[in-house]
Coordinates of C-alpha atoms in Angstrom, one line a residue:
Chain D
M1 CA 0.0 0.0 0.0
T2 CA 1.4 3.4 -0.9
A3 CA 1.5 6.3 1.5
A4 CA -1.1 8.1 -0.6
T5 CA -3.7 5.3 -0.5
K6 CA -3.3 4.6 3.2
G7 CA -3.5 8.3 4.1
L8 CA -0.5 8.0 6.4
F9 CA 3.2 8.9 5.9
E10 CA 5.8 8.0 8.5
V11 CA 9.3 9.2 8.6
R12 CA 12.2 8.1 10.9
M13 CA 15.3 10.4 11.2
H14 CA 18.6 9.1 12.4
G15 CA 21.0 11.8 13.4
R16 CA 23.5 12.8 16.0
A17 CA 22.6 15.1 18.9
G18 CA 23.2 18.6 17.7
Q19 CA 22.4 18.0 14.0
G20 CA 18.8 19.0 14.3
A21 CA 17.1 15.8 13.6
K22 CA 14.6 16.5 16.4
S23 CA 13.7 20.0 15.0
G24 CA 13.8 18.4 11.5
S25 CA 11.0 16.0 12.5
Q26 CA 9.1 18.9 14.1
M27 CA 9.5 21.2 11.1
L28 CA 8.3 18.5 8.8
A29 CA 5.3 17.9 11.0
E30 CA 4.4 21.5 11.3
A31 CA 4.7 22.0 7.6
A32 CA 2.2 19.2 7.2
F33 CA 0.1 20.6 10.0
K34 CA -0.2 23.9 7.9
Q35 CA -1.6 21.7 5.1
G36 CA -4.4 20.6 7.5
K37 CA -2.9 17.2 8.3
W38 CA -3.0 15.4 11.7
I39 CA 0.6 15.1 12.8
Q40 CA 2.9 13.7 15.5
A41 CA 6.6 14.5 15.9
F42 CA 8.4 12.8 18.7
P43 CA 12.0 12.1 19.5
E44 CA 13.5 9.1 21.3
Y45 CA 15.4 10.3 24.3
G46 CA 18.5 8.8 25.9
S47 CA 21.1 10.5 27.9
E48 CA 21.6 13.4 25.6
R49 CA 25.0 14.6 24.7
R50 CA 26.3 16.2 21.5
G51 CA 27.3 13.6 19.0
A52 CA 25.3 10.7 20.4
P53 CA 23.0 8.8 18.0
T54 CA 19.4 10.1 18.0
V55 CA 16.2 9.0 16.5
S56 CA 13.2 11.1 15.8
Y57 CA 9.9 10.5 14.1
T58 CA 7.2 12.3 12.1
R59 CA 3.7 10.9 11.4
I60 CA 1.5 12.7 8.9
S61 CA -2.1 11.5 8.5
D62 CA -5.4 12.4 6.9
K63 CA -7.2 11.2 10.0
A64 CA -6.8 12.0 13.8
L65 CA -3.9 10.0 15.2
R66 CA -4.4 7.9 18.3
T67 CA -1.5 5.5 18.3
H68 CA 1.5 6.4 20.5
E69 CA 3.9 3.6 19.4
P70 CA 7.2 4.4 17.8
I71 CA 7.3 4.1 14.0
T72 CA 8.6 0.6 13.0
N73 CA 7.6 0.6 9.3
P74 CA 8.6 4.0 8.0
D75 CA 7.8 5.3 4.5
A76 CA 11.0 7.3 4.6
V77 CA 14.2 7.1 6.5
M78 CA 16.6 10.0 6.7
V79 CA 20.2 9.5 7.8
F80 CA 21.9 12.7 8.9
D81 CA 25.3 11.2 9.5
M82 CA 27.0 8.5 7.3
G83 CA 28.9 7.2 10.3
L84 CA 25.6 5.9 11.8
I85 CA 25.2 3.4 9.0
R86 CA 27.7 1.1 10.5
A87 CA 26.3 1.5 14.1
V88 CA 22.6 1.6 13.6
P89 CA 20.2 -0.6 11.5
V90 CA 18.9 2.5 9.7
T91 CA 16.8 0.6 7.1
A92 CA 15.0 -1.6 9.7
G93 CA 11.4 -1.9 8.7
L94 CA 11.8 0.2 5.5
N95 CA 9.9 -1.3 2.6
E96 CA 12.2 -2.1 -0.4
E97 CA 9.4 -1.5 -2.9
A98 CA 7.9 1.8 -1.7
G99 CA 10.3 3.0 1.0
I100 CA 12.7 6.0 0.5
L101 CA 16.1 6.2 2.1
I102 CA 17.8 9.6 2.1
V103 CA 21.4 9.9 3.2
N104 CA 23.5 13.0 4.0
T105 CA 26.7 12.1 2.1
T106 CA 29.2 13.0 -0.6
K107 CA 29.1 9.5 -1.9
S108 CA 27.0 8.3 -4.8
V109 CA 23.8 6.3 -4.7
E110 CA 25.7 3.2 -5.9
E111 CA 28.3 3.5 -3.2
I112 CA 25.6 3.9 -0.5
R113 CA 23.7 0.9 -1.9
Q114 CA 26.8 -1.2 -1.7
I115 CA 27.5 -0.1 1.9
I116 CA 23.9 -0.5 3.1
G117 CA 22.6 -3.2 0.8
F118 CA 19.2 -1.6 0.6
K119 CA 17.4 -2.5 -2.6
G120 CA 14.8 0.2 -2.6
K121 CA 14.9 3.9 -3.6
I122 CA 18.0 5.7 -2.3
Y123 CA 18.6 9.4 -2.4
V124 CA 21.9 11.2 -1.6
I125 CA 22.4 14.8 -0.7
D126 CA 25.5 16.6 0.6
A127 CA 23.5 18.4 3.3
T128 CA 26.5 19.0 5.5
G129 CA 28.3 20.6 2.6
I130 CA 25.4 22.9 1.9
S131 CA 25.1 23.8 5.5
L132 CA 28.8 24.5 5.8
D133 CA 28.7 26.5 2.7
L134 CA 25.8 28.7 3.7
L135 CA 26.0 28.8 7.5
K136 CA 29.5 27.6 8.3
I137 CA 28.1 25.0 10.7
D138 CA 27.1 21.3 10.3
A139 CA 23.3 21.6 10.6
P140 CA 22.1 19.3 7.8
N141 CA 18.5 19.2 8.9
V142 CA 17.1 21.9 6.6
P143 CA 18.8 20.7 3.4
M144 CA 17.7 17.2 4.3
L145 CA 14.1 18.5 4.6
G146 CA 14.5 20.0 1.1
A147 CA 15.6 16.6 -0.2
L148 CA 12.7 14.8 1.4
V149 CA 10.2 17.3 -0.1
K150 CA 11.7 16.5 -3.5
A151 CA 11.8 12.7 -2.9
A152 CA 8.4 12.2 -1.2
N153 CA 6.5 15.3 -2.2
I154 CA 4.7 15.1 1.2
V155 CA 4.6 18.8 1.8
P156 CA 5.0 21.8 -0.6
L157 CA 8.3 23.6 -0.5
E158 CA 6.5 26.8 0.4
A159 CA 5.0 25.2 3.6
A160 CA 8.5 24.1 4.6
E161 CA 9.8 27.7 4.0
E162 CA 7.1 29.1 6.2
I163 CA 7.9 26.8 9.0
I164 CA 11.6 27.5 8.8
K165 CA 10.8 31.2 9.1
A166 CA 8.6 30.6 12.1
T167 CA 11.0 28.3 13.8
F168 CA 14.2 30.3 13.4
L169 CA 13.4 34.0 12.9
E170 CA 13.3 34.9 16.5
K171 CA 16.4 32.9 17.3
I172 CA 18.8 33.7 14.5
G173 CA 17.4 36.7 12.6
M174 CA 16.3 37.2 9.0
E175 CA 19.7 36.9 7.4
K176 CA 20.3 33.4 8.6
V177 CA 16.7 32.5 8.0
E178 CA 17.2 33.4 4.4
K179 CA 20.3 31.2 4.3
N180 CA 18.3 28.4 5.7
I181 CA 15.7 28.8 3.0
Q182 CA 18.4 28.8 0.4
G183 CA 19.6 25.5 2.1
L184 CA 16.1 24.1 1.8
H185 CA 16.0 24.9 -1.9
R186 CA 19.5 23.6 -2.5
G187 CA 18.6 20.3 -0.8
Y188 CA 15.5 20.1 -3.0
E189 CA 17.5 20.8 -6.2
E190 CA 20.8 18.9 -5.5
V191 CA 19.4 15.6 -4.2
K192 CA 20.2 12.7 -6.5
N193 CA 18.6 9.3 -6.8
G194 CA 19.5 6.2 -8.5
Chain W
M1 CA -14.0 29.7 19.1
S2 CA -10.9 27.7 19.3
V3 CA -7.7 27.2 17.3
I4 CA -5.7 24.1 16.5
K5 CA -2.0 24.2 17.2
P6 CA 0.9 21.8 16.9
L7 CA 1.9 21.4 20.6
S8 CA 3.6 18.9 22.8
G9 CA 1.9 17.6 25.9
A10 CA 4.2 19.8 28.0
Q11 CA 3.4 22.9 25.9
A12 CA -0.4 22.1 26.1
V13 CA -0.3 22.0 29.9
A14 CA 1.8 25.2 30.0
E15 CA -0.7 26.8 27.7
A16 CA -3.5 25.8 30.0
M17 CA -1.6 27.4 32.9
R18 CA -1.2 30.6 30.9
Q19 CA -4.9 30.7 30.3
I20 CA -5.7 30.0 33.9
N21 CA -3.2 32.7 34.9
P22 CA -2.6 31.5 38.5
D23 CA -1.5 33.9 41.1
V24 CA 1.6 31.8 42.0
V25 CA 3.5 29.0 40.4
V26 CA 6.4 27.4 42.1
A27 CA 8.0 24.4 40.4
Y28 CA 11.5 23.0 40.3
P29 CA 12.5 21.6 36.9
I30 CA 12.8 17.8 36.5
T31 CA 12.9 15.7 33.4
P32 CA 10.4 15.2 31.7
Q33 CA 8.4 18.0 33.4
T34 CA 11.0 20.6 32.6
P35 CA 9.4 22.0 29.4
V36 CA 6.2 22.7 31.3
V37 CA 8.2 25.0 33.6
E38 CA 10.3 26.4 30.7
Y39 CA 7.3 27.4 28.6
F40 CA 5.5 28.8 31.6
A41 CA 8.6 30.8 32.6
Q42 CA 8.6 32.3 29.1
F43 CA 5.0 33.4 29.6
V44 CA 6.0 35.1 32.8
A45 CA 9.1 36.7 31.3
N46 CA 7.0 38.0 28.3
G47 CA 4.4 39.4 30.6
L48 CA 1.6 37.2 29.2
V49 CA 0.5 36.2 32.8
D50 CA 0.3 38.0 36.1
T51 CA 1.7 35.0 37.9
E52 CA 4.4 35.4 40.5
T53 CA 7.0 32.6 40.2
I54 CA 9.2 31.8 43.1
P55 CA 12.7 30.3 42.4
V56 CA 13.4 27.5 44.9
E57 CA 16.2 25.0 45.5
S58 CA 14.2 21.8 45.5
E59 CA 10.8 20.2 45.0
H60 CA 10.3 20.0 48.8
S61 CA 10.5 23.8 48.8
A62 CA 8.5 24.1 45.7
M63 CA 5.5 22.4 47.2
S64 CA 6.1 24.2 50.5
A65 CA 5.9 27.6 48.8
T66 CA 2.9 26.4 46.8
V67 CA 1.1 25.5 50.0
G68 CA 2.0 28.8 51.6
A69 CA 0.6 30.7 48.7
S70 CA -2.5 28.6 48.5
A71 CA -3.1 29.0 52.3
A72 CA -2.7 32.7 51.9
G73 CA -5.6 32.7 49.4
A74 CA -3.8 32.6 46.1
R75 CA -4.5 30.2 43.2
A76 CA -1.2 28.3 43.3
M77 CA 0.2 25.6 41.2
C78 CA 3.2 23.3 41.1
A79 CA 4.3 20.7 38.5
T80 CA 6.6 17.7 38.8
S81 CA 7.7 14.2 37.9
S82 CA 9.1 11.0 39.5
Q83 CA 11.9 11.9 41.9
G84 CA 10.6 15.4 42.3
L85 CA 7.3 14.0 43.5
A86 CA 9.2 11.7 45.8
L87 CA 11.2 14.6 47.2
M88 CA 8.2 16.8 47.9
W89 CA 6.3 13.8 49.4
E90 CA 6.2 15.1 52.9
V91 CA 4.4 18.3 51.9
V92 CA 2.3 16.6 49.1
A93 CA 0.8 14.4 51.8
A94 CA -0.1 17.3 53.9
V95 CA -2.0 19.3 51.2
P96 CA -5.3 17.3 51.3
G97 CA -5.5 17.6 55.1
L98 CA -4.9 21.4 54.8
R99 CA -7.8 21.4 52.3
L100 CA -5.9 23.4 49.7
P101 CA -7.1 23.1 46.1
I102 CA -3.7 23.0 44.5
V103 CA -3.6 21.7 40.9
M104 CA -0.4 20.0 39.9
P105 CA 0.3 18.7 36.4
I106 CA 2.5 15.5 36.6
V107 CA 4.5 14.2 33.8
N108 CA 4.7 10.5 34.7
R109 CA 8.2 9.1 34.9
A110 CA 9.7 5.9 36.4
L111 CA 11.1 6.0 39.9
S112 CA 14.7 5.3 40.7
A113 CA 16.6 3.0 41.1
P114 CA 17.9 2.2 38.6
I115 CA 17.7 5.8 37.4
N116 CA 15.5 6.2 34.4
I117 CA 13.9 9.3 32.8
H118 CA 11.2 7.6 30.8
C119 CA 7.5 6.9 31.4
D120 CA 5.8 4.7 33.8
H121 CA 3.2 5.3 36.4
S122 CA 5.2 4.3 39.5
D123 CA 5.5 7.9 40.7
T124 CA 1.8 8.8 41.0
M125 CA 0.7 5.2 41.8
G126 CA 2.7 5.8 45.0
A127 CA 0.5 8.7 45.8
T128 CA -3.0 7.1 45.5
T129 CA -3.8 6.8 49.2
I130 CA -3.1 10.3 50.5
G131 CA -6.2 12.2 49.3
W132 CA -5.3 13.9 46.0
I133 CA -7.7 13.7 43.1
Q134 CA -5.9 12.0 40.2
I135 CA -6.9 12.3 36.5
F136 CA -5.0 10.5 33.8
S137 CA -4.7 11.9 30.2
E138 CA -4.4 9.9 27.1
N139 CA -2.9 12.6 24.9
A140 CA -1.9 16.3 24.9
Q141 CA -5.5 17.3 24.2
E142 CA -6.8 15.6 27.3
A143 CA -3.9 16.8 29.4
Y144 CA -4.8 20.4 28.3
E145 CA -8.6 20.1 29.0
N146 CA -8.1 18.1 32.3
M147 CA -6.3 21.1 33.7
F148 CA -9.5 23.2 33.6
L149 CA -11.6 20.3 34.9
A150 CA -9.2 19.6 37.8
L151 CA -9.1 23.3 38.8
R152 CA -12.8 23.8 39.0
L153 CA -13.2 20.4 40.7
A154 CA -10.5 21.0 43.3
E155 CA -11.7 24.5 44.1
H156 CA -15.4 23.5 44.4
K157 CA -16.6 24.5 47.9
D158 CA -17.8 20.9 48.6
V159 CA -14.4 19.4 47.5
L160 CA -11.4 21.6 48.4
I161 CA -8.8 18.9 47.9
P162 CA -5.8 19.0 45.6
A163 CA -5.6 17.4 42.1
M164 CA -2.9 15.9 40.0
V165 CA -3.3 15.9 36.2
M166 CA -1.2 13.2 34.7
Q167 CA 0.3 12.7 31.2
D168 CA 2.9 10.1 30.0
G169 CA 6.5 11.3 30.1
F170 CA 8.1 11.9 26.8
I171 CA 5.4 9.9 24.9
I172 CA 3.0 12.8 25.4
S173 CA 5.1 15.5 27.1
H174 CA 7.7 15.7 24.3
G175 CA 5.6 14.5 21.4
V176 CA 4.0 17.2 19.2
E177 CA 0.3 16.7 18.2
N178 CA -2.7 18.7 17.0
V179 CA -4.2 20.3 20.0
K180 CA -7.4 22.4 20.0
I181 CA -6.9 25.4 22.2
L182 CA -9.8 27.4 23.6
D183 CA -10.0 31.1 23.5
D184 CA -8.4 32.8 26.5
D185 CA -11.6 34.6 27.4
V186 CA -13.6 31.4 27.4
V187 CA -11.1 29.8 29.7
K188 CA -11.0 32.9 31.9
K189 CA -14.7 32.8 32.3
F190 CA -14.7 29.0 33.0
V191 CA -12.1 29.1 35.7
G192 CA -13.1 32.4 37.2
E193 CA -11.2 33.6 40.3
R194 CA -10.4 31.6 43.3
N195 CA -12.7 32.9 46.1
P196 CA -11.9 30.9 49.3
D197 CA -14.3 31.3 52.2
R198 CA -11.3 31.5 54.5
F199 CA -7.7 32.3 53.9
L200 CA -4.7 33.2 56.0
L201 CA -4.2 36.8 54.8
D202 CA -7.8 37.6 55.6
V203 CA -6.9 39.6 58.7
K204 CA -10.5 40.5 59.6
N205 CA -11.4 36.8 59.9
P206 CA -8.3 35.2 61.4
Y207 CA -8.2 31.4 61.4
T208 CA -5.6 28.7 62.0
I209 CA -4.4 26.4 59.4
G210 CA -2.4 23.3 60.0
P211 CA -2.8 23.0 63.8
L212 CA -1.9 20.0 65.9
A213 CA -4.8 17.6 66.1
L214 CA -4.3 14.7 68.4
P215 CA -6.7 11.7 68.9
D216 CA -9.3 14.3 69.8
Y217 CA -9.9 15.5 66.2
Y218 CA -7.4 14.0 63.8
F219 CA -9.7 11.1 62.9
E220 CA -12.7 13.4 62.3
I221 CA -10.6 15.6 60.0
K222 CA -9.6 12.5 58.0
R223 CA -13.3 11.5 57.8
Q224 CA -14.1 14.9 56.3
Q225 CA -11.4 14.4 53.7
E226 CA -13.1 11.2 52.6
E227 CA -16.4 13.0 52.4
A228 CA -14.6 15.5 50.1
M229 CA -13.5 12.7 47.9
E230 CA -17.0 11.3 47.7
N231 CA -18.2 14.8 46.7
A232 CA -15.4 15.1 44.2
K233 CA -16.7 12.0 42.4
K234 CA -20.1 13.6 41.9
I235 CA -18.8 17.1 41.1
Y236 CA -16.3 15.7 38.6
L237 CA -19.3 14.9 36.3
E238 CA -21.0 18.3 36.9
V239 CA -17.8 20.2 36.1
G240 CA -17.3 17.9 33.1
E241 CA -20.7 18.8 31.7
D242 CA -19.9 22.5 32.0
L243 CA -16.5 22.0 30.3
S244 CA -18.2 19.9 27.6
K245 CA -20.2 22.9 26.5
L246 CA -16.9 24.6 25.7
T247 CA -14.9 21.8 24.2
G248 CA -17.5 19.5 22.7
N249 CA -15.7 16.6 24.4
K250 CA -17.1 14.4 27.1
Y251 CA -15.7 13.8 30.6
P252 CA -16.9 10.5 31.9
Y253 CA -15.1 8.6 34.7
F254 CA -13.8 6.3 32.0
E255 CA -14.0 6.0 28.2
E256 CA -15.6 3.0 26.7
Y257 CA -14.4 2.0 23.2
R258 CA -16.3 -0.7 21.3
I259 CA -17.1 -2.7 24.4
E260 CA -20.9 -3.2 23.9
D261 CA -20.6 -6.6 22.3
A262 CA -17.0 -7.3 23.2
A263 CA -15.8 -10.8 23.9
A264 CA -12.6 -9.4 25.4
V265 CA -11.7 -6.0 26.8
I266 CA -8.5 -4.4 27.8
I267 CA -8.4 -1.8 30.6
V268 CA -5.4 0.6 30.4
L269 CA -4.6 4.1 31.4
A270 CA -3.1 7.0 29.4
S271 CA -1.3 7.0 26.1
A272 CA -1.3 3.2 25.6
A273 CA -5.1 3.5 25.3
G274 CA -4.8 5.3 22.0
T275 CA -2.5 2.6 20.6
A276 CA -5.1 0.0 21.8
K277 CA -7.9 1.8 19.9
D278 CA -6.0 1.3 16.6
A279 CA -5.4 -2.3 17.5
I280 CA -9.1 -2.8 18.2
D281 CA -10.2 -1.3 14.9
E282 CA -7.9 -3.6 13.0
M283 CA -9.0 -6.7 14.9
R284 CA -12.7 -5.7 14.5
V285 CA -12.1 -5.7 10.7
D286 CA -11.1 -9.4 11.1
G287 CA -14.2 -10.1 13.1
K288 CA -12.6 -10.2 16.5
K289 CA -14.9 -8.7 19.1
V290 CA -12.6 -6.7 21.2
G291 CA -12.8 -3.4 23.1
L292 CA -11.2 -1.0 25.5
L293 CA -12.1 0.7 28.8
K294 CA -9.8 3.6 29.7
P295 CA -10.2 5.0 33.2
K296 CA -9.7 8.8 33.3
L297 CA -10.5 9.5 37.0
F298 CA -8.3 7.3 39.1
R299 CA -8.9 9.0 42.5
P300 CA -11.7 8.9 43.5
F301 CA -12.1 5.5 41.7
P302 CA -15.4 4.7 40.1
Y303 CA -15.9 1.2 41.3
K304 CA -19.6 0.8 40.8
E305 CA -19.7 2.4 37.4
I306 CA -16.9 0.3 36.1
R307 CA -18.6 -2.8 37.5
D308 CA -21.7 -1.9 35.6
A309 CA -19.8 -1.2 32.4
V310 CA -18.0 -4.5 32.2
K311 CA -20.3 -6.9 34.0
N312 CA -21.2 -8.8 30.8
I313 CA -17.7 -8.9 29.4
P314 CA -16.4 -12.5 29.3
V315 CA -12.7 -11.8 29.8
I316 CA -10.8 -8.7 30.7
G317 CA -7.1 -7.9 30.6
V318 CA -5.8 -5.2 32.9
L319 CA -2.6 -3.5 31.8
D320 CA -0.6 -1.7 34.4
R321 CA 2.4 0.6 33.7
S322 CA 3.7 0.1 37.3
I323 CA 4.2 -2.7 39.7
S324 CA 2.9 -2.7 43.3
F325 CA 5.6 -5.0 44.6
G326 CA 4.3 -7.9 46.6
S327 CA 0.7 -7.2 45.7
Y328 CA -1.5 -7.0 42.7
A329 CA -0.8 -4.2 40.3
P330 CA -2.5 -0.9 41.1
L331 CA -5.1 -0.7 38.3
Y332 CA -5.6 -4.5 38.4
T333 CA -6.3 -4.2 42.1
E334 CA -9.0 -1.6 41.5
I335 CA -10.7 -3.6 38.7
R336 CA -10.6 -6.8 40.8
N337 CA -12.2 -4.9 43.6
S338 CA -14.8 -3.4 41.3
L339 CA -16.0 -6.9 40.3
F340 CA -16.4 -8.4 43.8
E341 CA -20.2 -7.9 44.1
L342 CA -20.9 -9.6 40.8
E343 CA -22.2 -13.2 40.9
N344 CA -20.9 -14.0 37.5
K345 CA -17.5 -12.3 37.3
P346 CA -15.6 -11.7 34.1
K347 CA -12.4 -13.7 33.8
L348 CA -9.4 -11.5 34.6
Q349 CA -5.7 -11.4 33.6
S350 CA -3.1 -8.9 34.9
Y351 CA -0.3 -7.6 32.7
I352 CA 2.6 -5.3 33.5
F353 CA 4.0 -3.3 30.6
G354 CA 6.1 -0.3 29.7
L355 CA 8.2 0.1 32.9
G356 CA 10.9 2.7 32.5
G357 CA 9.7 3.6 29.1
K358 CA 9.7 0.2 27.4
D359 CA 7.6 0.7 24.3
I360 CA 4.3 -1.0 23.8
F361 CA 3.3 -1.7 20.2
K362 CA -0.1 -2.3 18.6
N363 CA 1.1 -5.8 17.9
D364 CA 1.7 -6.4 21.7
I365 CA -1.9 -5.4 22.3
K366 CA -3.2 -7.6 19.5
Q367 CA -1.3 -10.5 21.1
I368 CA -2.9 -9.8 24.5
F369 CA -6.3 -9.7 22.9
E370 CA -5.6 -13.1 21.3
E371 CA -4.6 -14.5 24.6
L372 CA -7.7 -13.1 26.3
L373 CA -10.0 -14.5 23.5
S374 CA -8.4 -17.9 23.9
G375 CA -9.7 -17.9 27.5
K376 CA -6.3 -19.1 28.8
V377 CA -6.1 -16.6 31.7
N378 CA -5.1 -16.9 35.3
P379 CA -6.3 -14.1 37.6
E380 CA -3.5 -14.8 40.1
E381 CA -0.7 -14.7 37.6
Q382 CA 1.0 -11.4 36.7
K383 CA 2.2 -11.4 33.1
Y384 CA 4.8 -9.2 31.6
I385 CA 4.7 -7.6 28.1
G386 CA 7.9 -7.2 26.1
L387 CA 10.2 -8.3 28.9
R388 CA 13.5 -9.6 27.7
G389 CA 14.1 -13.2 28.5

């Protein structure tokens, strides 16, 4: 069953604390919320320290959500740090027919496929490179979000823009918000699939 | 009018507190209650509330200051979790006897040791016998609305006992969901002002609060507290009807979900009930007659009403998110007690799940239903869900 027919789209984000996977899952949820969807965004918490592996989830639904179980069969998995691939079973529960895997990497789709052995759709994006280029920090969440918008078409790019503005304006000011919006667009445009 | 916002459970409760605009809030931050305090502190800093917050060095002091403010006549609130509740225990236990209508949101978290920050109900299940009203919430929406219900209930002149409003730590407190928020004015009108008959700073009518009461009157004061609990049970429904006019939602003692014709029913509190509803719908499609009963009001406990609701159910599984070491689990105990008067009792099975944040999945719930439907249950055996071998 595709995400469109079941009216439910579930995303799991694997990152490292500090990379913004938690806010990434929330921004995605809020963008979908703006489209009138029912949403859940929730992180898994451990003993938080910068660099530790993190998992966060987004559920987007046409109907009210009641379940509070973690997502075990995601429609999309986003990997914010290549190094996690060896430590964490990132493709667990990801359907090889319909599932989407998006990896923040400078490697090609073929190289990633060899490393992970996932037979389904793989997308690669140098989200860290984009973030370093625009903001001089490793905050790949926004370009990753752009890549997801392109790969899954689950929310319009404009909705993501709006949420980025709402999330960051007060904290970092308009100049950096604009850089983030550029990052979103670059993620959208530069993502490659194989 | 109302507006739907994407909010976490912690934000939703902080939002309720902003709309209530209490005179005094004293809370010491503890995971996973922390965001409640953080969001509320922002409201204070931004001048969105008139509340006075008092920085304190521990939960014991937090509840002490809350008690002082409430005794002085203020509408005072606190909030905590787990070890925080444990540390303020001495004062928490005194509040009902002082007859102070303090409302305290609780973000449920496992008790140490071993240290754990995740959800279970062992913190508030330790506080079921001391005279606080306890209301469990399934999701952020319920946590938000239960704050208003608890406030009006606690402050009712025939009640005047404190209330805890629970939500599941992290699962609800840190998960963002769609939450319908009422207009500020609507809430303001619903909660009104606290108008105590007697208060410490009323210098024209001096009275004593918290005196020594030896065998002469202690017993009588405790009997009055029990009467307040009995009243609370009645008034809970009345306040719920009033709130229903604003929210469109219902506030029964417990929610019944597809139990009319059910061959097996699960009884579970809080967030796991939502997951159970999805499991039930899927099993119903396959022709399995299963249902759910979700208690909302845990203290006072609606024994008779639950008995009437489940008397014709052949088999019931009770899922507890805490252990009562050396005795039956807390919710299981209450359900077992509820059924005592029945001649033909449903078969019962006790399950423990989710301690220290162990996830419970829809498939776990389906397996429990299959076991219940098979009839292979033992009311004296406590089973464990998802326990590693």
